[in-house]
Amino acid sequence: MRLLLVLSSLGLVLAAPAEAQPADDGWRQASLIPITELAHPRRRGQVPHGTPQSAPTPEPTPEVAVAPTPKPLPTQDPDAIPADASQEIVRPRIALGAFWPVPVAGLPTTRPAPNLDLTLWQGGWGVGGGLMMFGKTYLAGRTAPYLGENTPLTELLLKQRSVEDPYDRAHPEAPVKPHTELWVGYRGLGLGDVNFAAAGGAFTLPVGLRDITFKGSGVGAIAPSGAFCIDGRLGFGLRAGALEAEISVRDIYLVVAGQPALNMWGPQASIGATF
């Protein structure tokens, strides 16, 4: 009998309506989540202690174009420049002029004798050549001309000067350097084909005025036949850049075997260029 009472009480409890139970506010459900699940890193948003944290991938840095540093131009040490560099340059000098012999009283006037001089300088050494064409030249006491029309006077000389270059190429306004020259070579006269061995020299001196120089030269020549010639001049030069004009007094003394001496003197003028 007692057993029937217990079973009936238990059936009443189980048959009670569901709305009689208290409302679920979420806490009951949360409390049913296992503790191990609550401690899981995915729920806590944390990384378990001891687990290495991966470093964030850095964003690529845009490359900035860097202008290349200009390399300095190579400079040459002035002391490294060979002192004889000017000796490798060939510098020509050319001059065109005329010689007017003063006629002897009572004799026909002699026409001017044109002349051409050319020298190639390399440093302190040079090779020079010259040509002069005489007109009819008379000697006192003779009716026939001593020198016929277009009688040539030629020369070929080896030259050496005391300076490698008398002109300051870096400073054209600078005066000409004082210097001397020595010559040796050949001279020929078209009067019976007289051939001379010649030697001589020249000097150039600034006079203190801008581009004005005092100049002089002389050549002595002798032939195996006994003929000889002395040719000298003295005057001034005026320089303007590469150009130079000269005015001087010239004297030529000539003795040919079997002939009396001929002395010709007069003004000599020329204009030339040095490169």
mmCIF file of C-alpha atoms in Angstrom:
data_model
loop_
_atom_site.group_PDB
_atom_site.id
_atom_site.type_symbol
_atom_site.label_atom_id
_atom_site.label_comp_id
_atom_site.label_asym_id
_atom_site.label_seq_id
_atom_site.Cartn_x
_atom_site.Cartn_y
_atom_site.Cartn_z
ATOM 1 C CA MET A 1 0.000 0.000 0.000
ATOM 2 C CA ARG A 2 2.814 2.329 0.893
ATOM 3 C CA LEU A 3 4.521 1.490 -2.344
ATOM 4 C CA LEU A 4 1.491 2.607 -4.326
ATOM 5 C CA LEU A 5 1.504 5.986 -2.565
ATOM 6 C CA VAL A 6 5.195 6.609 -3.456
ATOM 7 C CA LEU A 7 4.690 5.745 -7.100
ATOM 8 C CA SER A 8 1.649 7.967 -7.373
ATOM 9 C CA SER A 9 3.526 10.932 -5.852
ATOM 10 C CA LEU A 10 6.351 10.456 -8.296
ATOM 11 C CA GLY A 11 3.917 10.425 -11.219
ATOM 12 C CA LEU A 12 2.394 13.722 -10.110
ATOM 13 C CA VAL A 13 5.799 15.378 -10.051
ATOM 14 C CA LEU A 14 6.685 14.175 -13.526
ATOM 15 C CA ALA A 15 3.307 15.252 -14.906
ATOM 16 C CA ALA A 16 3.669 18.890 -13.730
ATOM 17 C CA PRO A 17 3.396 21.479 -16.658
ATOM 18 C CA ALA A 18 6.627 22.739 -18.288
ATOM 19 C CA GLU A 19 5.771 26.426 -17.830
ATOM 20 C CA ALA A 20 6.024 25.950 -14.116
ATOM 21 C CA GLN A 21 9.832 25.705 -14.522
ATOM 22 C CA PRO A 22 11.833 28.925 -14.118
ATOM 23 C CA ALA A 23 12.743 30.867 -17.334
ATOM 24 C CA ASP A 24 16.256 30.254 -18.800
ATOM 25 C CA ASP A 25 18.255 33.480 -18.693
ATOM 26 C CA GLY A 26 21.278 32.075 -20.456
ATOM 27 C CA TRP A 27 23.256 31.545 -17.323
ATOM 28 C CA ARG A 28 21.948 27.951 -17.024
ATOM 29 C CA GLN A 29 23.099 27.184 -20.556
ATOM 30 C CA ALA A 30 26.426 28.843 -19.985
ATOM 31 C CA SER A 31 26.877 26.841 -16.855
ATOM 32 C CA LEU A 32 26.397 23.673 -18.812
ATOM 33 C CA ILE A 33 29.495 24.458 -21.004
ATOM 34 C CA PRO A 34 32.421 22.397 -19.807
ATOM 35 C CA ILE A 35 35.166 24.292 -18.010
ATOM 36 C CA THR A 36 37.784 22.917 -20.404
ATOM 37 C CA GLU A 37 35.786 24.423 -23.248
ATOM 38 C CA LEU A 38 35.713 27.840 -21.587
ATOM 39 C CA ALA A 39 39.482 27.729 -21.171
ATOM 40 C CA HIS A 40 40.022 26.958 -24.848
ATOM 41 C CA PRO A 41 42.067 29.694 -26.618
ATOM 42 C CA ARG A 42 39.518 30.107 -29.389
ATOM 43 C CA ARG A 43 36.929 31.276 -26.905
ATOM 44 C CA ARG A 44 39.148 33.508 -24.835
ATOM 45 C CA GLY A 45 40.871 35.129 -27.854
ATOM 46 C CA GLN A 46 44.216 34.472 -26.271
ATOM 47 C CA VAL A 47 47.254 32.541 -27.299
ATOM 48 C CA PRO A 48 48.254 29.883 -24.829
ATOM 49 C CA HIS A 49 51.314 30.652 -22.792
ATOM 50 C CA GLY A 50 54.459 29.319 -24.399
ATOM 51 C CA THR A 51 53.086 29.317 -27.947
ATOM 52 C CA PRO A 52 55.318 31.536 -30.208
ATOM 53 C CA GLN A 53 53.477 34.455 -31.793
ATOM 54 C CA SER A 54 54.048 34.779 -35.508
ATOM 55 C CA ALA A 55 55.471 38.186 -36.555
ATOM 56 C CA PRO A 56 53.267 40.229 -38.879
ATOM 57 C CA THR A 57 54.379 40.205 -42.489
ATOM 58 C CA PRO A 58 55.918 43.642 -43.251
ATOM 59 C CA GLU A 59 54.468 45.512 -46.145
ATOM 60 C CA PRO A 60 56.905 45.940 -49.041
ATOM 61 C CA THR A 61 58.679 49.297 -48.976
ATOM 62 C CA PRO A 62 58.523 51.075 -52.334
ATOM 63 C CA GLU A 63 61.979 51.500 -53.824
ATOM 64 C CA VAL A 64 63.093 55.082 -54.202
ATOM 65 C CA ALA A 65 65.161 55.793 -57.284
ATOM 66 C CA VAL A 66 68.514 57.196 -56.216
ATOM 67 C CA ALA A 67 70.325 59.283 -58.752
ATOM 68 C CA PRO A 68 73.812 57.917 -59.373
ATOM 69 C CA THR A 69 76.560 60.019 -57.875
ATOM 70 C CA PRO A 70 78.493 61.628 -60.738
ATOM 71 C CA LYS A 71 82.058 60.498 -60.836
ATOM 72 C CA PRO A 72 84.585 63.326 -60.694
ATOM 73 C CA LEU A 73 86.397 63.944 -63.918
ATOM 74 C CA PRO A 74 89.985 62.819 -63.851
ATOM 75 C CA THR A 75 92.358 65.689 -63.358
ATOM 76 C CA GLN A 76 95.902 65.664 -64.526
ATOM 77 C CA ASP A 77 98.582 66.779 -62.193
ATOM 78 C CA PRO A 78 100.419 69.707 -63.799
ATOM 79 C CA ASP A 79 103.647 68.264 -62.440
ATOM 80 C CA ALA A 80 102.896 65.031 -64.322
ATOM 81 C CA ILE A 81 102.808 66.834 -67.703
ATOM 82 C CA PRO A 82 106.120 66.248 -69.427
ATOM 83 C CA ALA A 83 108.167 69.397 -69.714
ATOM 84 C CA ASP A 84 109.070 68.575 -73.320
ATOM 85 C CA ALA A 85 105.442 68.262 -74.511
ATOM 86 C CA SER A 86 105.883 71.359 -76.711
ATOM 87 C CA GLN A 87 108.724 69.611 -78.544
ATOM 88 C CA GLU A 88 106.214 67.294 -80.202
ATOM 89 C CA ILE A 89 104.397 70.186 -81.944
ATOM 90 C CA VAL A 90 105.650 71.433 -85.307
ATOM 91 C CA ARG A 91 105.076 75.182 -85.622
ATOM 92 C CA PRO A 92 105.653 76.832 -89.001
ATOM 93 C CA ARG A 93 106.713 80.420 -89.481
ATOM 94 C CA ILE A 94 106.340 82.034 -92.894
ATOM 95 C CA ALA A 95 107.343 85.535 -93.988
ATOM 96 C CA LEU A 96 106.992 87.355 -97.297
ATOM 97 C CA GLY A 97 108.934 90.550 -97.938
ATOM 98 C CA ALA A 98 111.131 92.552 -100.269
ATOM 99 C CA PHE A 99 114.610 94.088 -100.319
ATOM 100 C CA TRP A 100 115.209 97.466 -102.070
ATOM 101 C CA PRO A 101 118.872 98.000 -102.853
ATOM 102 C CA VAL A 102 119.819 101.653 -102.962
ATOM 103 C CA PRO A 103 121.250 102.317 -106.418
ATOM 104 C CA VAL A 104 124.712 103.766 -106.824
ATOM 105 C CA ALA A 105 124.733 107.324 -108.150
ATOM 106 C CA GLY A 106 124.569 107.384 -111.903
ATOM 107 C CA LEU A 107 123.398 103.791 -112.232
ATOM 108 C CA PRO A 108 119.935 102.562 -113.234
ATOM 109 C CA THR A 109 117.500 101.963 -110.404
ATOM 110 C CA THR A 110 117.343 98.350 -109.282
ATOM 111 C CA ARG A 111 113.853 96.958 -108.744
ATOM 112 C CA PRO A 112 112.938 95.483 -105.316
ATOM 113 C CA ALA A 113 113.935 91.861 -104.793
ATOM 114 C CA PRO A 114 111.040 89.838 -103.346
ATOM 115 C CA ASN A 115 111.909 87.138 -100.833
ATOM 116 C CA LEU A 116 110.189 84.290 -99.058
ATOM 117 C CA ASP A 117 111.286 82.638 -95.812
ATOM 118 C CA LEU A 118 109.816 79.505 -94.249
ATOM 119 C CA THR A 119 110.871 77.740 -91.051
ATOM 120 C CA LEU A 120 109.405 74.662 -89.374
ATOM 121 C CA TRP A 121 110.093 74.677 -85.639
ATOM 122 C CA GLN A 122 109.787 71.667 -83.360
ATOM 123 C CA GLY A 123 110.753 72.717 -79.858
ATOM 124 C CA GLY A 124 114.167 74.356 -80.000
ATOM 125 C CA TRP A 125 115.070 72.953 -83.438
ATOM 126 C CA GLY A 126 114.007 74.088 -86.874
ATOM 127 C CA VAL A 127 114.595 73.696 -90.593
ATOM 128 C CA GLY A 128 114.407 76.847 -92.675
ATOM 129 C CA GLY A 129 114.462 77.689 -96.347
ATOM 130 C CA GLY A 130 114.594 80.976 -98.220
ATOM 131 C CA LEU A 131 114.362 82.351 -101.729
ATOM 132 C CA MET A 132 115.157 85.833 -103.066
ATOM 133 C CA MET A 133 114.850 86.943 -106.702
ATOM 134 C CA PHE A 134 117.138 89.806 -107.715
ATOM 135 C CA GLY A 135 116.407 92.113 -110.607
ATOM 136 C CA LYS A 136 119.071 93.671 -112.796
ATOM 137 C CA THR A 137 121.757 95.010 -110.484
ATOM 138 C CA TYR A 138 124.559 97.255 -111.740
ATOM 139 C CA LEU A 139 128.092 97.911 -110.499
ATOM 140 C CA ALA A 140 129.887 101.239 -110.831
ATOM 141 C CA GLY A 141 132.207 101.313 -113.822
ATOM 142 C CA ARG A 142 130.349 98.583 -115.686
ATOM 143 C CA THR A 143 127.615 98.954 -118.253
ATOM 144 C CA ALA A 144 126.492 95.337 -118.157
ATOM 145 C CA PRO A 145 124.409 94.329 -115.114
ATOM 146 C CA TYR A 146 126.308 92.514 -112.394
ATOM 147 C CA LEU A 147 123.239 90.397 -111.598
ATOM 148 C CA GLY A 148 120.843 89.500 -114.388
ATOM 149 C CA GLU A 149 117.055 89.619 -114.220
ATOM 150 C CA ASN A 150 115.528 87.075 -111.805
ATOM 151 C CA THR A 151 118.824 85.890 -110.360
ATOM 152 C CA PRO A 152 117.902 83.587 -107.439
ATOM 153 C CA LEU A 153 119.514 83.458 -104.019
ATOM 154 C CA THR A 154 118.475 80.293 -102.190
ATOM 155 C CA GLU A 155 119.312 78.857 -98.805
ATOM 156 C CA LEU A 156 118.541 75.823 -96.667
ATOM 157 C CA LEU A 157 119.489 76.069 -92.993
ATOM 158 C CA LEU A 158 119.323 73.943 -89.855
ATOM 159 C CA LYS A 159 118.402 76.188 -86.910
ATOM 160 C CA GLN A 160 118.573 75.961 -83.141
ATOM 161 C CA ARG A 161 117.192 78.541 -80.701
ATOM 162 C CA SER A 162 117.788 79.191 -77.027
ATOM 163 C CA VAL A 163 114.121 78.686 -76.025
ATOM 164 C CA GLU A 164 111.706 75.981 -77.126
ATOM 165 C CA ASP A 165 108.943 78.506 -77.868
ATOM 166 C CA PRO A 166 109.441 82.285 -77.628
ATOM 167 C CA TYR A 167 105.682 82.874 -77.452
ATOM 168 C CA ASP A 168 103.545 82.302 -74.355
ATOM 169 C CA ARG A 169 100.632 80.360 -75.880
ATOM 170 C CA ALA A 170 98.602 80.446 -72.644
ATOM 171 C CA HIS A 171 98.950 84.247 -72.402
ATOM 172 C CA PRO A 172 99.054 85.758 -75.919
ATOM 173 C CA GLU A 173 99.297 89.244 -74.447
ATOM 174 C CA ALA A 174 102.686 88.405 -72.914
ATOM 175 C CA PRO A 175 105.744 89.832 -74.706
ATOM 176 C CA VAL A 176 108.035 87.685 -76.790
ATOM 177 C CA LYS A 177 110.712 85.953 -74.779
ATOM 178 C CA PRO A 178 114.241 87.158 -75.545
ATOM 179 C CA HIS A 179 116.121 84.499 -77.445
ATOM 180 C CA THR A 180 118.931 83.783 -79.863
ATOM 181 C CA GLU A 181 119.254 81.458 -82.853
ATOM 182 C CA LEU A 182 122.160 79.638 -84.500
ATOM 183 C CA TRP A 183 122.111 78.582 -88.164
ATOM 184 C CA VAL A 184 124.183 76.289 -90.367
ATOM 185 C CA GLY A 185 123.528 75.058 -93.897
ATOM 186 C CA TYR A 186 123.657 75.902 -97.590
ATOM 187 C CA ARG A 187 123.346 79.074 -99.682
ATOM 188 C CA GLY A 188 123.375 79.228 -103.459
ATOM 189 C CA LEU A 189 123.556 82.122 -105.933
ATOM 190 C CA GLY A 190 122.356 81.754 -109.517
ATOM 191 C CA LEU A 191 125.362 83.648 -110.790
ATOM 192 C CA GLY A 192 127.521 80.959 -112.330
ATOM 193 C CA ASP A 193 125.895 78.463 -109.934
ATOM 194 C CA VAL A 194 127.940 79.543 -106.931
ATOM 195 C CA ASN A 195 127.396 77.247 -103.940
ATOM 196 C CA PHE A 196 128.252 78.358 -100.418
ATOM 197 C CA ALA A 197 128.542 76.701 -97.026
ATOM 198 C CA ALA A 198 126.755 79.085 -94.686
ATOM 199 C CA ALA A 199 126.567 79.732 -90.945
ATOM 200 C CA GLY A 200 125.016 82.502 -88.897
ATOM 201 C CA GLY A 201 122.506 83.442 -86.272
ATOM 202 C CA ALA A 202 119.918 85.924 -85.022
ATOM 203 C CA PHE A 203 118.644 87.589 -81.849
ATOM 204 C CA THR A 204 115.294 88.961 -80.686
ATOM 205 C CA LEU A 205 114.928 91.303 -77.706
ATOM 206 C CA PRO A 206 111.784 93.004 -76.295
ATOM 207 C CA VAL A 207 112.293 96.754 -75.968
ATOM 208 C CA GLY A 208 109.785 97.359 -73.146
ATOM 209 C CA LEU A 209 106.977 98.502 -75.432
ATOM 210 C CA ARG A 210 104.023 96.222 -76.065
ATOM 211 C CA ASP A 211 104.698 93.700 -78.868
ATOM 212 C CA ILE A 212 107.737 95.574 -80.177
ATOM 213 C CA THR A 213 111.070 93.795 -80.489
ATOM 214 C CA PHE A 214 114.594 94.681 -81.544
ATOM 215 C CA LYS A 215 115.901 92.146 -84.059
ATOM 216 C CA GLY A 216 119.090 91.363 -85.880
ATOM 217 C CA SER A 217 120.603 88.574 -87.973
ATOM 218 C CA GLY A 218 123.706 87.755 -89.953
ATOM 219 C CA VAL A 219 124.921 85.005 -92.300
ATOM 220 C CA GLY A 220 128.398 84.342 -93.622
ATOM 221 C CA ALA A 221 128.936 82.020 -96.584
ATOM 222 C CA ILE A 222 132.004 80.803 -98.455
ATOM 223 C CA ALA A 223 132.406 78.719 -101.620
ATOM 224 C CA PRO A 224 135.246 76.368 -102.644
ATOM 225 C CA SER A 225 136.084 78.751 -105.519
ATOM 226 C CA GLY A 226 136.902 81.488 -103.035
ATOM 227 C CA ALA A 227 133.662 83.414 -103.473
ATOM 228 C CA PHE A 228 132.002 84.593 -100.301
ATOM 229 C CA CYS A 229 128.923 86.458 -99.153
ATOM 230 C CA ILE A 230 128.046 88.399 -95.993
ATOM 231 C CA ASP A 231 124.389 89.183 -95.369
ATOM 232 C CA GLY A 232 123.171 91.086 -92.308
ATOM 233 C CA ARG A 233 120.154 93.060 -91.150
ATOM 234 C CA LEU A 234 119.130 95.148 -88.133
ATOM 235 C CA GLY A 235 115.689 96.510 -87.305
ATOM 236 C CA PHE A 236 112.441 96.223 -85.359
ATOM 237 C CA GLY A 237 109.493 93.877 -85.264
ATOM 238 C CA LEU A 238 105.852 94.605 -84.415
ATOM 239 C CA ARG A 239 103.722 91.652 -83.309
ATOM 240 C CA ALA A 240 99.916 91.398 -83.295
ATOM 241 C CA GLY A 241 98.774 87.923 -82.280
ATOM 242 C CA ALA A 242 100.197 85.409 -84.732
ATOM 243 C CA LEU A 243 101.190 88.138 -87.208
ATOM 244 C CA GLU A 244 104.466 90.032 -87.146
ATOM 245 C CA ALA A 245 105.776 92.823 -89.338
ATOM 246 C CA GLU A 246 109.468 93.687 -89.628
ATOM 247 C CA ILE A 247 111.333 96.688 -90.961
ATOM 248 C CA SER A 248 115.099 96.717 -91.055
ATOM 249 C CA VAL A 249 118.210 97.856 -92.903
ATOM 250 C CA ARG A 250 119.893 95.084 -94.883
ATOM 251 C CA ASP A 251 123.387 94.883 -96.350
ATOM 252 C CA ILE A 252 124.614 92.185 -98.727
ATOM 253 C CA TYR A 253 128.297 92.081 -99.604
ATOM 254 C CA LEU A 254 129.120 89.659 -102.433
ATOM 255 C CA VAL A 255 132.438 88.660 -103.969
ATOM 256 C CA VAL A 256 132.488 86.220 -106.872
ATOM 257 C CA ALA A 257 135.779 84.795 -108.188
ATOM 258 C CA GLY A 258 137.059 86.887 -111.061
ATOM 259 C CA GLN A 259 134.575 89.681 -110.317
ATOM 260 C CA PRO A 260 134.829 92.843 -108.232
ATOM 261 C CA ALA A 261 132.913 93.067 -104.945
ATOM 262 C CA LEU A 262 129.272 94.063 -105.022
ATOM 263 C CA ASN A 263 127.807 95.848 -102.022
ATOM 264 C CA MET A 264 124.005 96.183 -101.868
ATOM 265 C CA TRP A 265 122.242 97.841 -98.975
ATOM 266 C CA GLY A 266 118.779 99.257 -98.416
ATOM 267 C CA PRO A 267 115.506 98.755 -96.547
ATOM 268 C CA GLN A 268 114.039 95.307 -95.984
ATOM 269 C CA ALA A 269 110.385 94.885 -95.039
ATOM 270 C CA SER A 270 108.364 91.741 -94.445
ATOM 271 C CA ILE A 271 105.194 90.473 -92.871
ATOM 272 C CA GLY A 272 104.857 86.966 -91.494
ATOM 273 C CA ALA A 273 102.855 84.634 -89.310
ATOM 274 C CA THR A 274 103.877 82.213 -86.599
ATOM 275 C CA PHE A 275 101.520 79.300 -85.874
#
